[in-house]
Amino acid sequence: MRNLPLAAFVLLFIFCSNNLFAQTSSNSIRTNSSNSMIKSSNNGKLNYSYSVTNNNQYSVEIVVKNDQFIYKQEIDTFKIQSLEAFTILKQDLQNVLAALQNTNSSFKIERSNYLVTIEDKGVAGFFIVLSNPKSAISTANTKFQIKVLLEWLNTTEFGKS
């Protein structure tokens, strides 16, 4: 009976060290030496970055994490790799903010690599949902969080380092 607290402590230590090792190994896999990150940020829900490859291909990547996950976190990234797509993304975000002002809950924009909708969460209010094209992975953002993303995009000069 006296060894029970010691055994519980050892098991807790092993469990915590395994989790830390799993997290560090998964982060090291994502490192890509051919990309050079110019800048990155987040709005509390989304992570986004602006980078250039060795062959001068610029891209903006927005990482969407599934709000509703139980066993494993599902992540999807949509890449913007042209000035035209970059301009369209900024316009889409401005349009969804305007639709939010009018409380238009049926607002929806479908693009080849992302989907933007407005969702009424009842008492919690309206949220702007960014998701992958199949709507399988989505993140609900507040108006403030979308404004933070849009401000970051507006300070990014696509095609320049």
CSV table of C-alpha atoms in Angstrom, one decimal:
chain,number,residue,atom,x,y,z
A,1,MET,CA,0.0,0.0,0.0
A,2,ARG,CA,2.9,2.4,0.7
A,3,ASN,CA,4.2,1.9,-2.8
A,4,LEU,CA,0.9,3.0,-4.5
A,5,PRO,CA,1.6,6.8,-4.4
A,6,LEU,CA,5.2,6.1,-5.7
A,7,ALA,CA,3.9,3.9,-8.6
A,8,ALA,CA,1.2,6.5,-9.5
A,9,PHE,CA,3.9,9.2,-9.6
A,10,VAL,CA,6.2,7.0,-11.8
A,11,LEU,CA,3.3,6.3,-14.2
A,12,LEU,CA,2.4,10.0,-14.4
A,13,PHE,CA,6.0,10.9,-15.1
A,14,ILE,CA,6.2,8.3,-17.9
A,15,PHE,CA,2.9,9.5,-19.4
A,16,CYS,CA,4.0,13.2,-19.4
A,17,SER,CA,7.5,12.5,-20.9
A,18,ASN,CA,5.9,10.4,-23.7
A,19,ASN,CA,3.5,13.3,-24.5
A,20,LEU,CA,6.4,15.8,-24.6
A,21,PHE,CA,8.4,13.6,-26.9
A,22,ALA,CA,5.5,13.1,-29.2
A,23,GLN,CA,4.9,16.8,-29.4
A,24,THR,CA,8.6,17.6,-30.2
A,25,SER,CA,8.9,14.9,-32.8
A,26,SER,CA,5.8,16.0,-34.7
A,27,ASN,CA,7.0,19.7,-34.8
A,28,SER,CA,10.3,18.7,-36.2
A,29,ILE,CA,8.7,16.8,-39.1
A,30,ARG,CA,7.0,20.0,-40.3
A,31,THR,CA,10.2,21.8,-40.8
A,32,ASN,CA,10.9,22.4,-44.5
A,33,SER,CA,14.3,23.7,-45.5
A,34,SER,CA,13.2,24.8,-49.0
A,35,ASN,CA,10.8,27.4,-47.5
A,36,SER,CA,12.0,30.6,-46.0
A,37,MET,CA,9.4,32.2,-43.7
A,38,ILE,CA,9.1,35.9,-44.0
A,39,LYS,CA,6.6,36.6,-41.3
A,40,SER,CA,3.9,34.7,-39.3
A,41,SER,CA,1.2,35.4,-36.8
A,42,ASN,CA,-2.1,34.1,-35.4
A,43,ASN,CA,-5.4,35.5,-34.2
A,44,GLY,CA,-6.0,33.0,-31.4
A,45,LYS,CA,-7.7,30.5,-33.7
A,46,LEU,CA,-5.8,30.6,-36.9
A,47,ASN,CA,-2.1,30.4,-37.6
A,48,TYR,CA,-0.9,32.1,-40.8
A,49,SER,CA,2.4,32.7,-42.4
A,50,TYR,CA,4.0,34.3,-45.5
A,51,SER,CA,7.0,32.5,-47.0
A,52,VAL,CA,9.1,32.2,-50.1
A,53,THR,CA,10.6,29.0,-51.6
A,54,ASN,CA,14.0,28.7,-53.1
A,55,ASN,CA,12.6,29.2,-56.6
A,56,ASN,CA,11.0,32.6,-55.6
A,57,GLN,CA,7.4,31.2,-55.2
A,58,TYR,CA,5.6,33.2,-52.6
A,59,SER,CA,2.7,31.9,-50.6
A,60,VAL,CA,0.4,32.7,-47.7
A,61,GLU,CA,-0.6,29.7,-45.6
A,62,ILE,CA,-3.6,29.7,-43.2
A,63,VAL,CA,-3.8,26.8,-40.9
A,64,VAL,CA,-7.4,25.8,-39.9
A,65,LYS,CA,-7.8,23.6,-36.8
A,66,ASN,CA,-11.1,21.8,-36.3
A,67,ASP,CA,-13.0,23.3,-33.4
A,68,GLN,CA,-14.8,20.1,-32.6
A,69,PHE,CA,-12.2,17.4,-32.0
A,70,ILE,CA,-12.5,14.6,-29.6
A,71,TYR,CA,-9.5,12.2,-30.0
A,72,LYS,CA,-7.1,13.9,-32.3
A,73,GLN,CA,-6.8,17.5,-33.6
A,74,GLU,CA,-7.6,17.8,-37.3
A,75,ILE,CA,-5.7,20.4,-39.2
A,76,ASP,CA,-5.9,21.6,-42.8
A,77,THR,CA,-3.9,24.4,-44.5
A,78,PHE,CA,-5.0,26.4,-47.4
A,79,LYS,CA,-2.3,28.1,-49.5
A,80,ILE,CA,-2.6,31.3,-51.5
A,81,GLN,CA,0.1,31.2,-54.1
A,82,SER,CA,-0.8,34.1,-56.5
A,83,LEU,CA,-1.4,37.8,-56.2
A,84,GLU,CA,-4.9,37.3,-57.6
A,85,ALA,CA,-5.9,34.7,-55.1
A,86,PHE,CA,-4.4,36.8,-52.3
A,87,THR,CA,-6.5,39.8,-53.4
A,88,ILE,CA,-9.6,37.6,-53.6
A,89,LEU,CA,-9.0,36.3,-50.1
A,90,LYS,CA,-8.8,39.8,-48.7
A,91,GLN,CA,-11.9,40.9,-50.5
A,92,ASP,CA,-13.8,37.8,-49.3
A,93,LEU,CA,-12.9,38.6,-45.7
A,94,GLN,CA,-14.0,42.2,-46.2
A,95,ASN,CA,-17.3,41.0,-47.7
A,96,VAL,CA,-17.9,38.6,-44.8
A,97,LEU,CA,-17.4,41.4,-42.3
A,98,ALA,CA,-19.9,43.6,-44.2
A,99,ALA,CA,-22.4,40.7,-44.2
A,100,LEU,CA,-21.8,40.2,-40.5
A,101,GLN,CA,-22.8,43.9,-39.9
A,102,ASN,CA,-26.2,43.1,-41.6
A,103,THR,CA,-26.5,39.9,-39.6
A,104,ASN,CA,-26.8,37.9,-42.8
A,105,SER,CA,-26.5,34.3,-41.5
A,106,SER,CA,-27.0,32.8,-45.0
A,107,PHE,CA,-23.7,34.3,-46.3
A,108,LYS,CA,-21.4,31.8,-48.0
A,109,ILE,CA,-18.3,32.1,-50.2
A,110,GLU,CA,-16.9,29.0,-51.8
A,111,ARG,CA,-13.5,29.0,-53.4
A,112,SER,CA,-11.3,26.1,-54.6
A,113,ASN,CA,-9.3,25.9,-51.5
A,114,TYR,CA,-11.5,27.4,-48.7
A,115,LEU,CA,-15.0,28.1,-47.6
A,116,VAL,CA,-16.2,31.2,-45.7
A,117,THR,CA,-19.7,31.2,-44.0
A,118,ILE,CA,-21.4,33.0,-41.1
A,119,GLU,CA,-22.9,30.9,-38.4
A,120,ASP,CA,-25.4,31.9,-35.8
A,121,LYS,CA,-24.5,30.4,-32.4
A,122,GLY,CA,-27.6,31.7,-30.6
A,123,VAL,CA,-26.7,33.4,-27.4
A,124,ALA,CA,-23.0,33.4,-28.3
A,125,GLY,CA,-23.7,35.5,-31.4
A,126,PHE,CA,-22.6,35.3,-35.0
A,127,PHE,CA,-19.2,33.7,-35.9
A,128,ILE,CA,-17.3,33.7,-39.2
A,129,VAL,CA,-16.4,30.1,-40.1
A,130,LEU,CA,-13.3,29.4,-42.2
A,131,SER,CA,-13.1,25.8,-43.4
A,132,ASN,CA,-11.6,23.5,-46.0
A,133,PRO,CA,-13.7,23.1,-49.2
A,134,LYS,CA,-15.5,20.0,-47.9
A,135,SER,CA,-16.4,21.7,-44.6
A,136,ALA,CA,-14.8,18.8,-42.7
A,137,ILE,CA,-12.4,21.0,-40.8
A,138,SER,CA,-13.6,24.4,-39.7
A,139,THR,CA,-12.8,27.1,-37.2
A,140,ALA,CA,-15.3,29.7,-35.9
A,141,ASN,CA,-13.8,33.1,-35.6
A,142,THR,CA,-15.1,36.3,-34.0
A,143,LYS,CA,-15.4,39.5,-35.9
A,144,PHE,CA,-12.3,40.8,-34.0
A,145,GLN,CA,-10.3,37.7,-35.0
A,146,ILE,CA,-11.1,38.1,-38.7
A,147,LYS,CA,-10.2,41.8,-38.4
A,148,VAL,CA,-6.8,40.8,-37.0
A,149,LEU,CA,-6.2,38.4,-39.9
A,150,LEU,CA,-7.3,41.0,-42.4
A,151,GLU,CA,-5.0,43.6,-40.9
A,152,TRP,CA,-2.1,41.1,-41.1
A,153,LEU,CA,-3.0,40.4,-44.8
A,154,ASN,CA,-3.1,44.1,-45.5
A,155,THR,CA,0.4,44.6,-44.1
A,156,THR,CA,1.7,41.8,-46.3
A,157,GLU,CA,3.1,42.8,-49.6
A,158,PHE,CA,2.6,39.7,-51.7
A,159,GLY,CA,5.5,38.9,-54.0
A,160,LYS,CA,8.0,40.9,-51.9
A,161,SER,CA,10.4,39.8,-49.2
